[in-house]
XYZ file of N, CA and C in Angstrom:
426
model
N 4.787 -9.706 13.793
C 3.603 -9.443 13.002
C 2.585 -8.718 13.857
N 2.004 -7.689 13.265
C 1.032 -6.919 14.006
C -0.381 -7.186 13.535
N -1.298 -7.032 14.465
C -2.714 -7.148 14.139
C -3.456 -6.056 14.882
N -4.360 -5.377 14.167
C -5.071 -4.216 14.682
C -6.553 -4.421 14.418
N -7.362 -4.186 15.442
C -8.797 -4.429 15.353
C -9.558 -3.121 15.462
N -10.585 -2.969 14.636
C -11.492 -1.829 14.717
C -12.870 -2.309 14.306
N -13.736 -2.490 15.303
C -15.060 -3.041 15.012
C -14.918 -4.419 14.394
N -15.569 -4.623 13.264
C -15.518 -5.926 12.599
C -14.366 -6.054 11.604
N -13.484 -5.060 11.573
C -12.362 -5.052 10.630
C -11.033 -5.283 11.356
N -10.114 -5.920 10.643
C -8.776 -6.196 11.151
C -7.752 -5.786 10.101
N -6.659 -5.200 10.541
C -5.488 -5.009 9.692
C -4.417 -5.929 10.244
N -3.798 -6.691 9.345
C -2.778 -7.650 9.764
C -1.570 -7.574 8.844
N -0.389 -7.747 9.436
C 0.844 -7.851 8.651
C 1.276 -9.307 8.480
N 0.426 -10.229 8.860
C 0.738 -11.648 8.740
C 0.648 -12.061 7.272
N 1.774 -12.403 6.635
C 1.735 -12.759 5.213
C 0.886 -13.994 4.927
N 0.721 -14.877 5.900
C -0.076 -16.085 5.691
C -1.554 -15.770 5.484
N -1.997 -14.605 5.935
C -3.407 -14.231 5.774
C -3.715 -13.633 4.403
N -2.701 -13.201 3.681
C -2.933 -12.516 2.413
C -3.612 -13.434 1.406
N -4.627 -12.912 0.742
C -5.349 -13.619 -0.309
C -4.832 -13.079 -1.648
N -3.822 -13.734 -2.190
C -3.162 -13.258 -3.406
C -4.157 -13.143 -4.553
N -5.088 -14.067 -4.659
C -6.085 -14.001 -5.738
C -6.973 -12.771 -5.598
N -7.382 -12.454 -4.377
C -8.211 -11.257 -4.152
C -7.410 -9.993 -4.465
N -6.168 -9.949 -4.030
C -5.318 -8.780 -4.300
C -5.121 -8.628 -5.803
N -4.789 -9.721 -6.473
C -4.595 -9.677 -7.920
C -5.895 -9.270 -8.629
N -7.014 -9.782 -8.150
C -8.300 -9.429 -8.744
C -8.550 -7.940 -8.722
N -8.227 -7.290 -7.622
C -8.422 -5.842 -7.546
C -7.366 -5.109 -8.375
N -6.114 -5.433 -8.148
C -5.043 -4.691 -8.811
C -5.079 -4.844 -10.326
N -5.543 -5.971 -10.815
C -5.572 -6.181 -12.259
C -6.581 -5.266 -12.955
N -7.463 -4.643 -12.196
C -8.404 -3.677 -12.790
C -8.136 -2.242 -12.310
N -7.026 -2.044 -11.597
C -6.667 -0.704 -11.127
C -5.953 0.063 -12.234
N -5.941 1.389 -12.125
C -5.263 2.188 -13.149
C -3.748 2.042 -13.079
N -3.218 1.680 -11.937
C -1.759 1.649 -11.794
C -1.151 0.259 -11.994
N -1.937 -0.795 -11.913
C -1.336 -2.128 -11.982
C -2.006 -3.035 -13.018
N -2.945 -2.513 -13.790
C -3.584 -3.331 -14.824
C -2.510 -3.862 -15.769
N -2.574 -5.118 -16.067
C -1.589 -5.730 -16.951
C -0.376 -6.294 -16.237
N -0.248 -6.034 -14.952
C 0.886 -6.594 -14.197
C 0.658 -8.095 -14.054
N 1.604 -8.910 -14.455
C 1.422 -10.361 -14.336
C 1.265 -10.799 -12.883
N 0.480 -11.836 -12.662
C 0.238 -12.360 -11.317
C 1.551 -12.769 -10.655
N 2.451 -13.366 -11.413
C 3.744 -13.810 -10.866
C 4.568 -12.619 -10.375
N 4.477 -11.507 -11.095
C 5.182 -10.290 -10.679
C 4.606 -9.771 -9.374
N 3.273 -9.773 -9.270
C 2.631 -9.341 -8.028
C 3.055 -10.243 -6.870
N 3.050 -11.534 -7.072
C 3.426 -12.460 -6.000
C 4.859 -12.203 -5.532
N 5.755 -11.946 -6.470
C 7.152 -11.654 -6.108
C 7.250 -10.328 -5.364
N 6.493 -9.324 -5.804
C 6.503 -8.022 -5.131
C 5.995 -8.147 -3.693
N 4.937 -8.915 -3.510
C 4.380 -9.120 -2.170
C 5.390 -9.842 -1.280
N 6.059 -10.837 -1.833
C 7.045 -11.612 -1.070
C 8.167 -10.731 -0.532
N 8.506 -9.658 -1.244
C 9.629 -8.805 -0.868
C 9.196 -7.456 -0.305
N 7.975 -7.384 0.208
C 7.444 -6.140 0.771
C 6.876 -6.396 2.157
N 6.738 -5.323 2.918
C 5.998 -5.376 4.171
C 4.541 -5.114 3.801
N 3.700 -6.122 3.952
C 2.316 -6.039 3.473
C 1.325 -5.897 4.618
N 0.240 -5.199 4.309
C -0.844 -4.940 5.248
C -2.146 -5.368 4.584
N -2.784 -6.367 5.140
C -4.089 -6.786 4.640
C -5.174 -6.210 5.528
N -6.278 -5.816 4.909
C -7.450 -5.346 5.641
C -8.528 -6.411 5.459
N -9.121 -6.851 6.567
C -10.056 -7.969 6.531
C -11.348 -7.629 7.258
N -12.431 -8.150 6.709
C -13.705 -8.192 7.416
C -13.973 -9.671 7.618
N -13.787 -10.142 8.843
C -13.802 -11.581 9.077
C -12.633 -12.202 8.335
N -12.908 -13.206 7.517
C -11.866 -13.872 6.734
C -11.687 -13.243 5.360
N -12.595 -12.353 4.954
C -12.542 -11.755 3.610
C -11.553 -10.601 3.557
N -10.646 -10.644 2.583
C -9.721 -9.532 2.383
C -10.448 -8.425 1.639
N -10.480 -7.217 2.253
C -11.207 -6.090 1.663
C -10.291 -4.916 1.351
N -9.015 -5.046 1.671
C -8.065 -3.980 1.389
C -6.647 -4.484 1.493
N -5.736 -3.631 1.040
C -4.338 -4.051 0.972
C -3.458 -2.827 0.790
N -2.229 -2.932 1.229
C -1.166 -1.965 0.928
C 0.152 -2.680 1.178
N 1.190 -2.194 0.514
C 2.509 -2.750 0.779
C 3.525 -1.632 0.830
N 4.571 -1.864 1.609
C 5.652 -0.903 1.772
C 6.939 -1.583 1.332
N 7.645 -0.928 0.428
C 8.969 -1.374 0.003
C 9.952 -0.494 0.768
N 10.823 -1.105 1.557
C 11.665 -0.308 2.451
C 12.985 -0.992 2.776
N 13.939 -0.171 3.178
C 15.187 -0.693 3.736
C 15.155 -0.626 5.265
N 14.049 -0.137 5.844
C 13.850 -0.016 7.292
C 14.822 0.942 7.961
N 15.534 1.732 7.178
C 16.512 2.651 7.753
C 16.285 4.089 7.296
N 16.186 4.308 5.982
C 16.062 5.680 5.485
C 14.949 5.889 4.466
N 14.394 4.828 3.884
C 13.496 5.004 2.752
C 12.339 4.016 2.774
N 11.172 4.486 2.336
C 10.014 3.606 2.149
C 9.183 4.113 0.982
N 8.642 3.187 0.215
C 7.738 3.496 -0.881
C 6.421 2.777 -0.600
N 5.349 3.527 -0.543
C 4.019 2.988 -0.280
C 3.356 2.676 -1.613
N 2.849 1.450 -1.765
C 2.338 1.019 -3.068
C 1.099 0.142 -2.920
N 0.362 0.067 -4.030
C -0.758 -0.864 -4.198
C -1.812 -0.747 -3.104
N -2.096 0.462 -2.695
C -3.068 0.709 -1.627
C -4.483 0.664 -2.201
N -5.346 -0.108 -1.568
C -6.760 -0.090 -1.964
C -7.659 -0.581 -0.839
N -8.892 -0.136 -0.912
C -10.008 -0.655 -0.118
C -11.100 -0.986 -1.132
N -11.678 -2.168 -1.069
C -12.754 -2.516 -1.991
C -13.866 -1.467 -1.942
N -14.436 -1.197 -3.090
C -15.443 -0.142 -3.219
C -16.568 -0.269 -2.189
N -17.052 -1.484 -1.972
C -18.185 -1.668 -1.049
C -17.819 -1.452 0.418
N -16.540 -1.246 0.706
C -16.096 -0.977 2.076
C -15.521 0.431 2.214
N -15.569 1.206 1.147
C -15.090 2.579 1.192
C -16.105 3.457 1.917
N -15.653 4.603 2.400
C -16.523 5.525 3.120
C -16.649 5.228 4.596
N -15.906 4.254 5.081
C -15.965 3.865 6.495
C -14.715 4.288 7.257
N -13.826 5.014 6.600
C -12.582 5.436 7.237
C -11.498 4.384 7.225
N -11.696 3.304 6.475
C -10.702 2.228 6.462
C -9.402 2.658 5.804
N -9.472 3.471 4.763
C -8.258 3.956 4.112
C -7.415 4.796 5.057
N -8.060 5.704 5.776
C -7.345 6.527 6.760
C -6.736 5.653 7.852
N -7.527 4.704 8.317
C -7.035 3.808 9.356
C -5.821 3.020 8.848
N -5.898 2.499 7.615
C -4.802 1.733 7.033
C -3.522 2.565 6.954
N -3.619 3.790 6.443
C -2.425 4.642 6.321
C -1.896 5.003 7.703
N -2.789 5.216 8.659
C -2.366 5.507 10.027
C -1.592 4.329 10.622
N -2.108 3.132 10.443
C -1.421 1.936 10.954
C -0.055 1.796 10.295
N -0.009 1.983 8.983
C 1.257 1.829 8.255
C 2.287 2.848 8.736
N 1.908 4.115 8.763
C 2.874 5.163 9.100
C 3.257 5.173 10.574
N 2.521 4.455 11.403
C 2.880 4.397 12.825
C 3.619 3.110 13.199
N 3.935 2.268 12.235
C 4.672 1.028 12.526
C 6.002 1.347 13.192
N 6.290 0.733 14.311
C 7.546 1.026 15.025
C 8.789 0.863 14.153
N 8.829 -0.169 13.319
C 10.032 -0.420 12.511
C 10.169 0.546 11.330
N 9.158 1.401 11.119
C 9.218 2.384 10.027
C 9.396 3.810 10.538
N 9.650 3.965 11.817
C 9.851 5.301 12.378
C 11.274 5.778 12.098
N 11.427 7.058 11.923
C 12.743 7.648 11.723
C 13.246 7.583 10.294
N 12.418 7.096 9.360
C 12.836 7.074 7.967
C 12.970 8.499 7.446
N 13.949 8.719 6.625
C 14.151 10.065 6.070
C 13.105 10.399 5.021
N 12.740 9.421 4.201
C 11.841 9.730 3.087
C 10.854 8.597 2.844
N 9.586 8.999 2.644
C 8.524 8.119 2.163
C 8.104 8.656 0.800
N 7.848 7.769 -0.132
C 7.328 8.157 -1.437
C 6.080 7.341 -1.755
N 5.274 7.875 -2.630
C 4.148 7.159 -3.200
C 3.756 7.872 -4.482
N 2.959 7.206 -5.281
C 2.400 7.820 -6.485
C 0.900 7.615 -6.447
N 0.142 8.663 -6.768
C -1.311 8.566 -6.803
C -1.862 9.499 -7.861
N -2.948 9.100 -8.442
C -3.623 9.938 -9.418
C -4.742 10.740 -8.769
N -5.332 10.190 -7.698
C -6.558 10.806 -7.200
C -6.748 10.802 -5.690
N -5.738 10.441 -4.918
C -5.917 10.353 -3.461
C -4.992 11.304 -2.710
N -4.651 12.412 -3.321
C -3.749 13.373 -2.684
C -4.280 13.839 -1.329
N -5.564 14.083 -1.244
C -6.163 14.562 0.010
C -5.976 13.581 1.149
N -6.139 12.310 0.875
C -5.931 11.286 1.905
C -4.493 11.333 2.409
N -3.550 11.306 1.503
C -2.146 11.215 1.908
C -1.635 12.504 2.546
N -2.175 13.649 2.154
C -1.773 14.912 2.804
C -2.075 14.886 4.299
N -3.129 14.183 4.697
C -3.480 14.079 6.116
C -2.392 13.383 6.933
N -1.497 12.700 6.245
C -0.426 11.958 6.918
C 0.947 12.529 6.605
N 0.985 13.779 6.146
C 2.233 14.490 5.949
C 2.862 14.363 4.576
N 2.227 13.644 3.652
C 2.763 13.549 2.298
C 2.507 14.855 1.560
N 3.457 15.271 0.731
C 3.333 16.471 -0.085
C 3.841 16.167 -1.489
N 3.645 17.116 -2.390
C 4.253 16.983 -3.708
C 5.770 17.013 -3.521
N 6.498 16.491 -4.507
C 7.962 16.492 -4.426
C 8.471 17.914 -4.250
N 9.346 18.125 -3.292
C 9.904 19.455 -3.052
C 10.891 19.859 -4.130
N 11.548 18.908 -4.729
C 12.532 19.206 -5.772
C 12.363 18.196 -6.908
N 11.280 18.287 -7.663
C 11.035 17.278 -8.704
C 12.130 17.229 -9.766
N 12.846 18.320 -9.927
C 13.920 18.333 -10.929
C 15.067 17.396 -10.568
N 15.114 16.945 -9.318
C 16.158 16.013 -8.886
C 15.794 14.554 -9.133
N 14.528 14.293 -9.387
C 14.042 12.924 -9.484
C 14.005 12.454 -10.927
N 14.344 11.220 -11.111
C 14.269 10.577 -12.413
C 13.618 9.230 -12.223
N 13.138 8.664 -13.301
C 12.573 7.316 -13.230
C 12.972 6.535 -14.466
N 12.941 5.241 -14.315
C 13.138 4.312 -15.419
C 11.919 3.427 -15.405
N 11.060 3.569 -16.383
C 9.739 2.951 -16.361
C 9.590 1.923 -17.470
N 9.059 0.763 -17.112
C 8.692 -0.261 -18.086
C 7.211 -0.549 -17.885
N 6.467 -0.554 -18.956
C 5.026 -0.782 -18.873
C 4.715 -2.225 -18.463
N 3.624 -2.376 -17.690
C 3.036 -3.672 -17.336
C 3.951 -4.594 -16.542
N 4.845 -4.045 -15.769
C 5.682 -4.899 -14.925
C 5.498 -4.569 -13.476
């Protein structure tokens, strides 16, 4: 488990520190996860590499990576609480995630975003090079 300090903020991969209620509180009002049942979120967190962002004991941000640790990773549920935005915490979080030793050498990272393309481009993410090859099977609110 890793822990990273920057001023009064900490990023931790320790699952015991995660505040599931705080994460659910934010995600339940997000454009991408509204309507997702709490039990589904808890199961997703249990099976992901999670990164909590904390100011003291308060969870102020979160992200999770779904990965096989060999060739593929999907970055999901990334957020920083509004009152902590503008401090570079999002950039720091993505930097910590993409520099994790166990995630190096992956062939492909994916993510979906409606409005944060500029942030992710700073870390090498681009639009799909061959979108015609990709398909999805989507179920609402899961």
